[in-house]
Amino acid sequence: MNGLKKEIKMGREAILESIKKNKPELLTVPEIKKEIFAEDINVKEVFKDNIVLVGGRIKEINIETIDAEIKESYANAKRIVSTSSKTTLGTVSVTKNTDPHTLEDIDLAIVEGELGVSENGAIWVTADTSIVRALPFITNDLVIILDKEKICLHMLEAYDKISNRDRNFGVFISGPSKTADIEQCLVVGAHGAMSLTVFLV
Amino acid sequence: MKHSEKAEIFNKDEAKVNWHDKALWYVREKRDNSAHKVKGWEYLRELGSGIKANVLSNLDEYLIQFESNAKKNGIHVHWASNAEEHNEIVNSILVKHNAKKVVKSKSMLTEECHLNPYLEKKGIEVIDTDLGERIVQLAKEPPSHIVLPAIHKTKEEVDVLFQEHLGTKPSQGNPEYLVSEARKHLRNKFLKADVAITGVNFAVADTGGVVVCTNEGNADMGVHLAKAHIACMGIEKIIPQEKHLGVFLRLLARSATGQPITTYSSHFNKAEEGKEMHIIIVDNGRTEQLSREDFRASLHCIRCGACMNTCPIYRRSGGHSYDYTIPGPIGSILSPGKDLKKYSSLPFASTLCGSCSNVCPVKINIHEQLYKWRQVIVKEEKQPIIKKAILKTAGVVLSKPGLYDFAGKSARFALKNFPKFMIYNKLNAWGKARDLPEVKNDNFDEWFKKRNKDG
Ligand code: SF4
């Protein structure tokens, strides 16, 4: 183990040394001219279209009806984890210390998204809102509740908006889990959630 | 075996080759549609290229910054000069956690380091969890494409493979059924895994975090269930600031599959409480490539696979014909840097049509670098060897002497004219009838010069 440590150290010095020797002259980082990407579009409508494009469903609803809406979409869901205070449908409660393995047979997870991205239908979900990091992935189906005012144009804007955060774990989710690895046939539901429904409130 | 010989094997099943060709071209078209929808796409590519150029010019500083920020977040950072060191480091982490079962999500780097056989010899179960990777793992083959690892397999072949290894029922290759069975099979592996290994798409210097992009969710299923996460990255994966992800994530999936973004773009900055996160930074020949001015830009590559999808040779010869971890046009620039002799035929496995450079999201001058390697190879390799390489690469065409008069002409002349006769000859190793992008009628040298002038 000691010997290995020494080698690792050598690896670091050797790599940095070699880079120093071989790198080209310093070039500047290009400045990003965001105005080039500016577009006068209805971000909410484009966002909705893109959610459908990536295999998800989306519905704009009145917050009061959220429980009924979710029930209608997922009538058979029994084991439900909700980390959102906007719905009362949760049947399994979780804390930060919940062993994710116990969520193996969760039917439905309901989490809140923090930000939507119009250009690709992606929604920013963090460890703080999903409480258990594995939750949005291990669940059979996923519902994300998103404030309709929180949709931005593109990814550059998105990174501006999330720049001040506690960096632990965060993920942009765009649609349900999918694969095209068998003869390029798109199949929804690979390892993660089999379906995604977004409720804009 | 040279590229052309392997290509000939792949070409034996003509129907399959035609399918392969069309399927990849379809992915290429999806890329076009997707790119055209983005306002400022060309500017986006320029930014991608410019940021990467800056990264290479300041790589040591960025790596140091990355390391220090990652450490602040409790991440363990390791450095490996080569594949052996990388594998040893992985093993030492597994030993520390007494790990016997490992789930891996797609990582071309661990493929490059031959991590799986190394760990398997030590009695560790390593499961590739990306569906395409799992398919080729069961078939005991390497991936044939960096984004679509099992693109060379028909659904019927997958069906048989799954029957044998997963005990599935014959389904005549029903993709839904096969995916649902794979889901069950791999869930079980995720739930039992001790440690998860992932690749890295981007490592951010100013935050010390890494981003991993998947469509299936396999990286997350692995990482969030296991006790420890090992993320393996080449030194070139660094980007300066988090906001630059805004450039690269816009480019990556659109160039790869035509999706506007992958389903999951996961940002790992800190391990969960009670768990561990490790990052291994790997050189393995990259600093050497950095020293080669003409080929340096190949380190810009973000592994989208677009150059493969568009390449007429790749599409008709399949990824395995390249016999290198990264196949296709980009692999043909990277591989000679690793072993000039072994891979001397790869820079010739190209029509130099430039389509790869045109689609590359980070504007690597791929076909120009291929041409430059040819010049190096002609100079450095002994002439008989090089003649043989050209002969073989040109395939059937030169095995029929009447078709092309090679005698009395220097290898250099052949090189110059190589693209032309390859394109216009119907009997070559890459298939008999194919649609090639339009190529200029000029002598290649002239065309090449003109192209350079036009920028
Ligand atoms: S060289 Fe360019 S097109 Fe090819 S895989 Fe790399 S980034 Fe993509």
XYZ file of C-alpha atoms and ligand atoms in Angstrom:
664
model
C 0.000 0.000 0.000
C 2.855 2.328 0.849
C 4.600 1.540 -2.371
C 1.433 2.285 -4.269
C 1.038 5.645 -2.548
C 4.505 6.607 -3.667
C 3.764 5.646 -7.235
C 0.570 7.656 -7.201
C 2.510 10.666 -6.060
C 4.926 10.094 -8.889
C 2.003 9.810 -11.256
C 0.815 13.264 -10.273
C 4.205 14.947 -10.588
C 5.044 13.124 -13.782
C 1.770 14.079 -15.418
C 1.969 17.746 -14.428
C 5.603 17.883 -15.476
C 4.823 16.374 -18.832
C 1.934 18.771 -19.422
C 4.120 21.748 -18.593
C 6.675 20.565 -21.075
C 4.235 19.812 -23.854
C 1.445 22.333 -23.646
C 1.134 25.110 -26.190
C 1.347 28.783 -25.377
C -1.446 30.101 -23.244
C -4.640 30.852 -25.117
C -7.445 32.850 -23.591
C -10.816 31.418 -22.651
C -13.365 32.677 -25.137
C -15.974 34.955 -23.718
C -19.503 33.663 -24.236
C -21.644 36.148 -26.104
C -25.033 35.053 -24.935
C -26.854 37.518 -27.138
C -26.048 35.296 -30.111
C -28.318 32.650 -28.625
C -31.110 35.056 -27.747
C -34.499 34.088 -29.108
C -37.877 35.650 -28.700
C -39.929 32.558 -28.051
C -42.536 31.408 -25.601
C -40.232 29.432 -23.350
C -43.066 27.663 -21.586
C -44.677 26.370 -24.783
C -41.351 25.254 -26.254
C -40.515 23.576 -22.962
C -43.795 21.655 -23.124
C -43.102 20.539 -26.690
C -39.647 19.392 -25.761
C -40.857 17.355 -22.787
C -43.067 15.445 -25.203
C -40.214 15.136 -27.686
C -38.039 13.440 -25.068
C -40.768 10.973 -24.150
C -42.340 12.674 -21.135
C -45.829 13.983 -20.445
C -46.627 17.450 -19.256
C -49.719 19.131 -17.913
C -50.299 22.637 -16.734
C -52.618 22.485 -13.735
C -54.017 24.422 -10.885
C -52.113 23.583 -7.709
C -55.330 22.727 -5.839
C -56.005 19.823 -8.163
C -52.560 18.261 -7.950
C -53.539 15.192 -5.905
C -56.419 14.358 -8.218
C -54.246 14.873 -11.266
C -51.496 12.589 -10.027
C -54.057 9.964 -9.000
C -55.575 10.075 -12.421
C -52.214 9.607 -14.117
C -50.977 6.888 -11.788
C -54.127 5.146 -10.562
C -52.363 1.928 -9.612
C -49.482 3.416 -7.680
C -49.474 2.186 -4.090
C -46.007 2.674 -2.725
C -45.526 6.373 -3.241
C -42.699 8.557 -1.981
C -43.357 12.263 -2.089
C -40.703 14.749 -1.054
C -42.935 17.657 -2.003
C -45.219 19.430 0.415
C -47.551 20.265 -2.464
C -49.180 16.846 -2.432
C -50.466 14.538 0.270
C -50.229 11.339 -1.738
C -47.034 9.960 -0.218
C -47.446 6.589 1.472
C -43.811 5.819 2.232
C -41.799 8.415 4.069
C -38.098 8.919 3.643
C -35.351 10.810 5.406
C -31.771 11.572 4.475
C -30.796 8.362 6.216
C -33.163 6.068 4.346
C -31.266 3.164 2.811
C -31.935 3.559 -0.925
C -32.070 -0.220 -1.322
C -35.396 -0.157 0.516
C -36.875 1.933 -2.288
C -36.424 -0.874 -4.772
C -40.153 -1.443 -5.258
C -41.413 2.116 -5.088
C -44.196 2.637 -7.630
C -44.076 6.392 -7.808
C -41.807 9.194 -6.678
C -42.995 12.779 -6.557
C -40.315 15.455 -6.360
C -40.093 19.140 -7.041
C -37.951 20.488 -9.833
C -36.072 23.703 -9.287
C -35.682 24.877 -12.844
C -36.837 23.891 -16.319
C -34.883 24.415 -19.528
C -36.902 25.306 -22.574
C -34.454 24.169 -25.256
C -34.336 20.537 -24.154
C -37.083 19.834 -21.626
C -34.534 19.217 -18.886
C -35.428 19.825 -15.253
C -32.917 20.457 -12.490
C -33.469 18.167 -9.516
C -31.114 18.179 -6.544
C -30.287 15.959 -3.603
C -31.885 18.602 -1.400
C -35.282 18.224 -3.053
C -35.233 14.474 -3.648
C -33.825 13.812 -0.140
C -32.635 10.342 -1.174
C -30.340 10.698 -4.162
C -31.412 7.402 -5.691
C -35.107 8.247 -5.557
C -35.742 9.766 -9.011
C -33.847 6.872 -10.611
C -34.923 3.813 -8.675
C -38.648 4.614 -8.743
C -40.850 2.925 -11.306
C -42.515 6.174 -12.340
C -41.595 9.761 -11.687
C -43.613 12.935 -11.225
C -41.861 16.277 -11.160
C -43.719 19.360 -9.999
C -42.378 22.566 -11.465
C -43.261 26.208 -11.014
C -44.221 27.494 -14.466
C -42.371 30.732 -13.824
C -39.127 28.830 -13.457
C -38.365 27.980 -17.055
C -35.332 29.449 -18.732
C -34.322 29.590 -22.375
C -31.188 27.465 -22.609
C -28.471 25.690 -20.661
C -26.228 28.744 -20.381
C -28.994 30.576 -18.617
C -29.673 27.509 -16.509
C -26.110 27.410 -15.212
C -26.329 31.087 -14.294
C -29.452 30.359 -12.297
C -28.017 27.422 -10.378
C -24.578 28.917 -9.829
C -25.249 29.770 -6.202
C -26.105 26.456 -4.714
C -24.841 23.953 -2.254
C -22.910 21.652 -4.541
C -23.526 18.084 -3.505
C -25.539 16.269 -6.149
C -27.800 17.617 -8.846
C -29.147 16.275 -12.099
C -30.835 17.589 -15.210
C -33.573 15.097 -16.048
C -35.015 15.173 -19.532
C -37.752 12.602 -19.979
C -37.953 9.011 -18.784
C -35.056 6.572 -18.860
C -34.502 5.189 -22.354
C -32.236 3.162 -24.574
C -31.808 2.487 -28.261
C -29.088 -0.095 -27.850
C -31.007 -2.905 -29.513
C -30.982 -2.200 -33.228
C -31.581 1.477 -32.639
C -35.184 0.847 -31.546
C -36.091 3.384 -28.917
C -37.376 1.662 -25.782
C -38.506 3.697 -22.809
C -37.684 2.414 -19.331
C -34.099 1.191 -19.231
C -32.780 1.401 -15.665
C -34.379 4.551 -14.360
C -37.987 5.704 -14.273
C -40.279 4.088 -16.850
C -42.319 7.248 -17.226
C -42.050 10.919 -16.390
C -44.962 13.276 -15.906
C -44.303 16.932 -15.307
C -46.949 19.082 -13.630
C -46.531 22.769 -14.222
C -48.144 24.736 -11.445
C -4.773 -7.735 -38.741
C -5.013 -4.594 -40.803
C -8.156 -2.559 -41.031
C -9.097 -3.744 -44.494
C -8.841 -7.409 -43.583
C -11.174 -6.955 -40.673
C -13.441 -4.818 -42.816
C -13.680 -7.642 -45.277
C -14.862 -9.988 -42.570
C -17.524 -7.480 -41.558
C -18.521 -7.126 -45.193
C -19.334 -10.788 -45.595
C -22.858 -10.199 -44.351
C -24.004 -7.686 -46.873
C -27.486 -7.185 -45.491
C -26.059 -6.432 -42.091
C -23.552 -3.999 -43.520
C -26.289 -2.186 -45.370
C -28.310 -1.970 -42.213
C -25.307 -0.705 -40.230
C -24.606 1.889 -42.870
C -28.171 3.155 -42.968
C -28.704 3.085 -39.217
C -25.672 5.269 -38.617
C -26.551 7.604 -41.427
C -29.967 7.981 -39.854
C -28.314 8.980 -36.568
C -26.240 11.462 -38.517
C -29.408 12.957 -40.003
C -30.961 13.242 -36.586
C -27.867 15.143 -35.547
C -28.361 17.560 -38.433
C -31.997 18.213 -37.620
C -31.201 18.758 -34.013
C -28.275 21.063 -34.702
C -30.266 23.161 -37.149
C -32.812 23.901 -34.473
C -30.237 25.639 -32.298
C -29.741 29.289 -32.900
C -26.048 30.063 -33.052
C -24.976 26.435 -33.517
C -21.806 27.322 -35.415
C -20.875 29.851 -32.779
C -21.507 27.192 -30.162
C -19.043 24.896 -31.928
C -16.489 27.682 -32.036
C -16.901 28.212 -28.333
C -16.501 24.500 -27.695
C -13.327 24.454 -29.720
C -11.985 27.654 -28.169
C -12.633 26.522 -24.625
C -10.912 23.202 -25.283
C -7.925 24.969 -26.841
C -7.643 27.126 -23.740
C -7.898 24.013 -21.563
C -4.981 22.329 -23.315
C -2.856 25.467 -23.036
C -3.385 25.643 -19.293
C -4.076 22.027 -18.487
C -1.681 21.605 -15.571
C -3.080 24.621 -13.753
C -6.657 23.508 -14.317
C -5.910 20.026 -13.037
C -4.330 21.416 -9.892
C -7.305 23.711 -9.368
C -9.696 20.839 -9.977
C -7.874 18.623 -7.516
C -7.844 21.226 -4.790
C -11.566 21.991 -5.186
C -12.501 18.329 -5.286
C -10.499 17.678 -2.126
C -12.275 20.516 -0.368
C -15.458 18.576 -0.963
C -14.003 15.425 0.519
C -13.356 13.712 -2.800
C -10.260 11.500 -2.977
C -8.156 12.386 -6.007
C -5.678 9.967 -7.579
C -3.329 10.307 -10.528
C -2.311 7.551 -12.902
C 0.384 7.847 -15.539
C -0.738 4.760 -17.381
C -3.260 1.945 -17.533
C -1.495 -0.238 -14.959
C -1.416 2.537 -12.406
C -5.060 3.258 -13.075
C -6.049 -0.343 -12.562
C -3.963 -0.655 -9.417
C -5.591 2.407 -7.935
C -9.056 1.048 -8.689
C -8.087 -2.219 -7.089
C -6.682 -0.548 -3.970
C -10.005 1.235 -3.483
C -11.927 -1.993 -3.948
C -9.678 -3.755 -1.448
C -10.228 -0.969 1.049
C -13.997 -1.487 0.768
C -13.692 -5.238 0.607
C -15.650 -5.001 -2.618
C -16.371 -8.098 -4.636
C -19.102 -6.786 -6.912
C -18.673 -3.776 -9.106
C -21.093 -2.092 -11.474
C -19.639 0.059 -14.177
C -21.318 2.533 -16.420
C -19.991 3.302 -19.801
C -16.434 4.426 -19.686
C -14.211 4.216 -22.718
C -11.263 4.985 -20.457
C -11.647 1.821 -18.381
C -12.023 0.006 -21.681
C -8.766 1.605 -22.841
C -7.079 0.487 -19.594
C -8.472 -3.057 -19.879
C -9.828 -2.767 -16.382
C -12.382 -5.576 -16.626
C -10.003 -8.460 -17.299
C -7.630 -7.065 -14.678
C -10.325 -7.063 -12.002
C -11.863 -10.328 -13.102
C -8.511 -12.029 -12.611
C -8.671 -10.882 -9.029
C -12.026 -12.559 -8.582
C -14.081 -9.387 -8.766
C -17.374 -9.380 -10.643
C -17.509 -6.386 -12.993
C -20.804 -5.724 -14.704
C -21.123 -3.214 -17.503
C -24.526 -1.660 -16.994
C -25.127 0.390 -20.099
C -27.346 -1.948 -22.104
C -25.171 -1.828 -25.214
C -22.082 -2.430 -23.142
C -23.720 -5.306 -21.328
C -24.607 -6.875 -24.661
C -21.034 -6.752 -25.902
C -19.752 -7.867 -22.519
C -21.941 -10.971 -22.681
C -20.757 -11.551 -26.232
C -17.152 -11.152 -25.012
C -16.512 -8.413 -27.543
C -15.288 -4.856 -27.239
C -17.734 -2.021 -28.021
C -17.795 -1.228 -31.732
C -18.875 2.390 -31.299
C -18.238 4.821 -28.456
C -21.875 5.874 -28.062
C -23.671 2.869 -29.560
C -21.500 0.001 -28.319
C -23.636 -2.812 -29.778
C -24.592 -1.179 -33.060
C -23.026 -4.118 -34.919
C -25.432 -6.621 -33.353
C -28.837 -7.493 -34.760
C -31.778 -7.862 -32.418
C -31.880 -11.552 -33.199
C -28.291 -11.894 -32.057
C -29.141 -10.087 -28.830
C -32.086 -12.420 -28.391
C -29.877 -15.506 -28.600
C -27.307 -13.924 -26.294
C -29.933 -13.164 -23.668
C -31.417 -16.642 -23.893
C -28.024 -18.063 -23.181
C -26.950 -15.708 -20.396
C -30.126 -14.317 -18.864
C -32.429 -17.265 -19.493
C -34.909 -15.266 -21.547
C -37.529 -16.811 -23.825
C -37.042 -16.705 -27.569
C -38.713 -13.492 -28.755
C -37.392 -13.110 -32.288
C -35.599 -10.068 -31.032
C -38.451 -8.113 -29.519
C -36.679 -4.979 -28.240
C -39.270 -4.149 -25.540
C -39.121 -7.634 -24.094
C -35.338 -7.767 -24.218
C -34.940 -4.371 -22.560
C -37.398 -5.291 -19.803
C -35.466 -8.480 -19.098
C -32.190 -6.585 -19.077
C -33.729 -4.092 -16.668
C -34.570 -6.867 -14.211
C -31.197 -8.529 -14.605
C -29.263 -5.315 -14.083
C -31.449 -4.033 -11.226
C -30.385 -7.030 -9.303
C -26.748 -6.208 -10.013
C -27.206 -2.566 -8.970
C -28.813 -3.589 -5.709
C -25.991 -5.968 -4.849
C -23.029 -3.883 -5.951
C -20.403 -2.727 -3.479
C -18.747 -0.096 -5.613
C -19.775 1.824 -8.748
C -17.322 2.897 -11.407
C -18.235 5.569 -13.931
C -16.534 7.519 -16.630
C -16.540 11.301 -16.697
C -17.912 13.484 -19.461
C -16.730 16.759 -17.985
C -14.657 17.698 -14.951
C -15.058 21.273 -13.805
C -11.900 22.973 -12.541
C -13.577 25.763 -10.606
C -15.936 23.489 -8.661
C -14.025 20.204 -8.446
C -17.109 18.297 -9.582
C -17.700 15.894 -12.453
C -20.609 15.465 -14.842
C -21.725 12.116 -16.226
C -24.309 11.884 -19.019
C -26.456 8.812 -19.655
C -29.802 8.039 -21.194
C -30.497 4.918 -19.210
C -29.777 6.210 -15.723
C -27.225 3.492 -15.129
C -24.514 5.730 -13.727
C -26.932 7.047 -11.103
C -28.399 3.670 -10.262
C -24.874 2.446 -9.646
C -23.453 5.393 -7.749
C -26.407 6.111 -5.470
C -26.743 2.506 -4.329
C -23.083 1.604 -3.841
C -20.823 2.418 -0.906
C -18.265 4.141 -3.042
C -18.048 5.829 -6.415
C -14.911 5.751 -8.522
C -14.947 8.196 -11.419
C -12.217 7.668 -14.015
C -11.201 10.485 -16.316
C -8.571 11.323 -18.882
C -6.702 14.560 -18.186
C -8.408 16.215 -21.152
C -11.899 16.023 -19.625
C -11.295 19.251 -17.722
C -13.256 22.391 -18.476
C -12.475 25.674 -16.759
C -15.796 26.736 -15.279
C -19.192 25.293 -14.558
C -20.853 27.724 -16.939
C -18.930 26.085 -19.780
C -21.109 23.032 -19.267
C -23.760 25.239 -20.820
C -21.763 25.073 -24.045
C -20.776 21.421 -23.975
C -24.060 19.928 -22.862
C -25.763 21.798 -25.677
C -23.335 20.246 -28.145
C -22.865 16.721 -26.847
C -26.189 14.885 -27.147
C -27.268 16.713 -30.283
C -24.064 15.649 -31.987
C -24.261 12.139 -30.600
C -27.838 11.003 -31.203
C -29.764 14.124 -32.135
C -31.397 14.349 -28.711
C -31.496 17.879 -27.311
C -29.759 16.570 -24.166
C -29.208 13.159 -22.606
C -31.938 12.001 -20.223
C -29.672 12.371 -17.219
C -26.847 14.880 -16.831
C -25.636 14.146 -13.335
C -23.446 16.547 -11.391
C -21.379 14.816 -8.724
C -19.705 17.291 -6.388
C -19.672 15.520 -3.053
C -20.183 12.007 -1.770
C -23.290 11.234 0.212
C -22.790 11.113 3.962
C -21.117 7.878 4.974
C -19.978 7.142 1.428
C -16.832 7.806 -0.542
C -16.090 9.373 -3.873
C -12.835 8.885 -5.734
C -11.586 10.447 -8.932
C -8.733 8.963 -10.925
C -7.023 11.324 -13.340
C -5.321 9.379 -16.108
C -2.618 10.281 -18.611
C -1.932 7.055 -20.513
C -0.379 8.698 -23.540
C -2.373 11.917 -23.520
C 0.500 14.222 -22.584
C 2.455 12.695 -25.415
C -0.344 13.535 -27.810
C -0.300 17.036 -26.316
C 3.307 17.370 -27.414
C 2.424 16.720 -31.061
C 1.427 20.077 -32.403
C -0.292 18.660 -35.469
C -2.390 16.200 -33.494
C -2.925 18.088 -30.274
C -6.455 19.130 -31.167
C -7.534 15.498 -31.087
C -7.603 15.993 -27.312
C -10.571 18.335 -27.743
C -12.745 15.304 -28.418
C -15.868 15.041 -26.261
C -16.620 11.505 -27.496
C -19.925 12.210 -29.195
C -19.382 9.681 -31.972
C -20.639 11.983 -34.734
C -17.507 11.474 -36.819
C -18.172 7.738 -36.809
C -21.804 8.082 -37.789
C -20.929 10.226 -40.750
C -17.833 8.373 -41.953
C -18.500 6.309 -45.094
C -15.673 3.959 -44.219
C -16.726 3.452 -40.624
C -20.309 2.871 -41.612
C -19.329 0.144 -44.027
C -16.501 -1.450 -42.118
C -17.791 -1.482 -38.551
C -16.020 -0.433 -35.381
C -14.223 -3.721 -34.828
C -12.247 -3.368 -38.028
C -10.240 -0.582 -36.375
C -9.024 -2.830 -33.581
C -8.648 0.152 -31.257
C -10.712 1.246 -28.250
C -11.863 4.371 -30.047
C -12.752 3.439 -33.616
C -13.601 5.630 -36.568
C -11.985 8.880 -37.697
C -11.026 10.161 -34.243
C -9.637 6.771 -33.256
C -7.536 6.796 -36.400
C -5.835 9.979 -35.184
C -5.434 8.847 -31.599
C -4.209 5.320 -32.263
C -1.058 6.009 -34.322
C 0.132 8.166 -31.427
C -0.094 5.091 -29.249
C 1.541 2.627 -31.598
C 2.505 3.860 -35.008
C 3.335 0.458 -36.410
C 0.317 -1.378 -35.164
C -2.144 1.258 -36.316
C -0.345 2.452 -39.430
C -3.210 1.372 -41.665
C -5.879 3.384 -39.843
C -5.111 6.870 -41.188
C -5.608 5.295 -44.605
C -9.060 4.019 -43.708
C -10.584 7.280 -44.786
C -11.705 8.952 -47.966
C -10.585 12.287 -46.527
C -13.934 13.652 -47.576
C -13.959 15.930 -44.549
C -17.405 15.002 -43.363
C -16.021 14.127 -39.917
C -14.494 17.572 -39.483
C -17.746 19.153 -40.611
C -19.847 17.499 -37.938
C -17.359 17.572 -35.077
C -18.914 19.695 -32.318
C -15.529 20.910 -31.118
C -14.191 21.523 -34.611
C -11.333 19.081 -34.677
C -9.703 19.119 -38.119
C -9.970 15.346 -38.204
C -9.387 14.693 -41.892
C -6.439 17.038 -42.003
C -4.861 15.209 -39.118
C -5.461 11.926 -40.894
C -3.630 13.298 -43.892
C -0.780 14.441 -41.670
C -0.465 11.011 -40.099
C -0.182 9.546 -43.572
C 2.769 11.782 -44.240
C 4.395 10.798 -40.965
C 3.792 7.147 -41.666
C 5.251 7.356 -45.155
C 8.367 8.959 -43.732
C 8.811 6.829 -40.662
C 7.714 3.420 -41.726
C 9.796 1.412 -44.116
C 8.535 1.664 -47.656
C 7.691 -2.000 -48.149
C 5.613 -1.874 -45.012
C 3.832 1.211 -46.082
C 3.216 -0.116 -49.534
C 1.738 -3.183 -47.978
C -0.413 -1.073 -45.698
C -1.810 0.839 -48.627
C -2.320 -2.295 -50.604
C -4.188 -3.894 -47.799
C -6.168 -0.854 -46.931
C -7.226 -0.404 -50.471
C -8.412 -3.957 -50.255
C -9.700 -5.895 -53.171
C -9.023 -3.176 -55.617
C -5.295 -3.683 -55.479
C -5.480 -7.410 -55.181
C -6.649 -7.308 -58.788
C -3.588 -5.823 -60.469
C -5.377 -5.012 -63.672
C -7.533 -2.500 -61.934
C -4.830 -0.270 -60.717
C -1.314 -0.031 -61.938
C 0.786 0.233 -58.877
C 4.112 -0.792 -60.400
C 6.655 1.921 -60.987
C 4.809 4.466 -58.944
C 6.034 5.612 -55.613
C 4.037 5.119 -52.494
C 3.848 8.846 -52.205
C 2.062 9.115 -55.498
C -0.358 6.478 -54.413
C -1.035 8.395 -51.273
C -1.858 11.525 -53.122
C -4.277 9.764 -55.348
C -5.531 7.389 -52.786
C -8.807 9.081 -51.954
C -9.736 9.392 -55.558
C -9.284 5.851 -56.667
C -10.841 4.584 -53.535
C -13.892 6.644 -53.952
C -14.419 5.888 -57.589
C -13.655 2.252 -57.483
C -16.559 0.000 -56.853
C -14.562 -2.942 -55.674
C -13.143 -1.980 -52.368
C -13.119 -3.458 -48.938
C -15.913 -1.298 -47.675
C -18.640 -2.594 -49.833
C -19.749 -2.585 -53.372
C -22.481 -0.072 -53.654
C -22.567 2.846 -51.394
C -23.563 6.429 -51.338
C -20.614 8.586 -50.743
C -20.720 12.247 -50.020
C -19.685 14.224 -53.017
C -15.951 14.539 -53.237
C -14.049 17.040 -55.275
C -12.539 15.907 -58.517
C -9.262 17.652 -57.866
C -6.109 15.939 -57.075
C -6.165 15.575 -53.322
C -3.243 17.852 -52.611
C -4.804 20.724 -54.497
C -8.115 20.140 -52.891
C -6.540 19.957 -49.479
C -4.717 23.234 -50.002
C -7.829 24.896 -51.279
C -9.804 23.685 -48.338
C -7.257 25.074 -45.956
C -7.354 28.433 -47.655
C -11.119 28.572 -47.585
C -10.876 27.812 -43.882
S -13.723 13.820 -32.850
Fe -15.412 15.274 -32.764
S -17.071 14.225 -33.841
Fe -15.578 12.632 -33.339
S -16.246 11.808 -31.363
Fe -14.778 13.440 -30.923
S -16.025 15.262 -30.606
Fe -17.318 13.774 -31.653
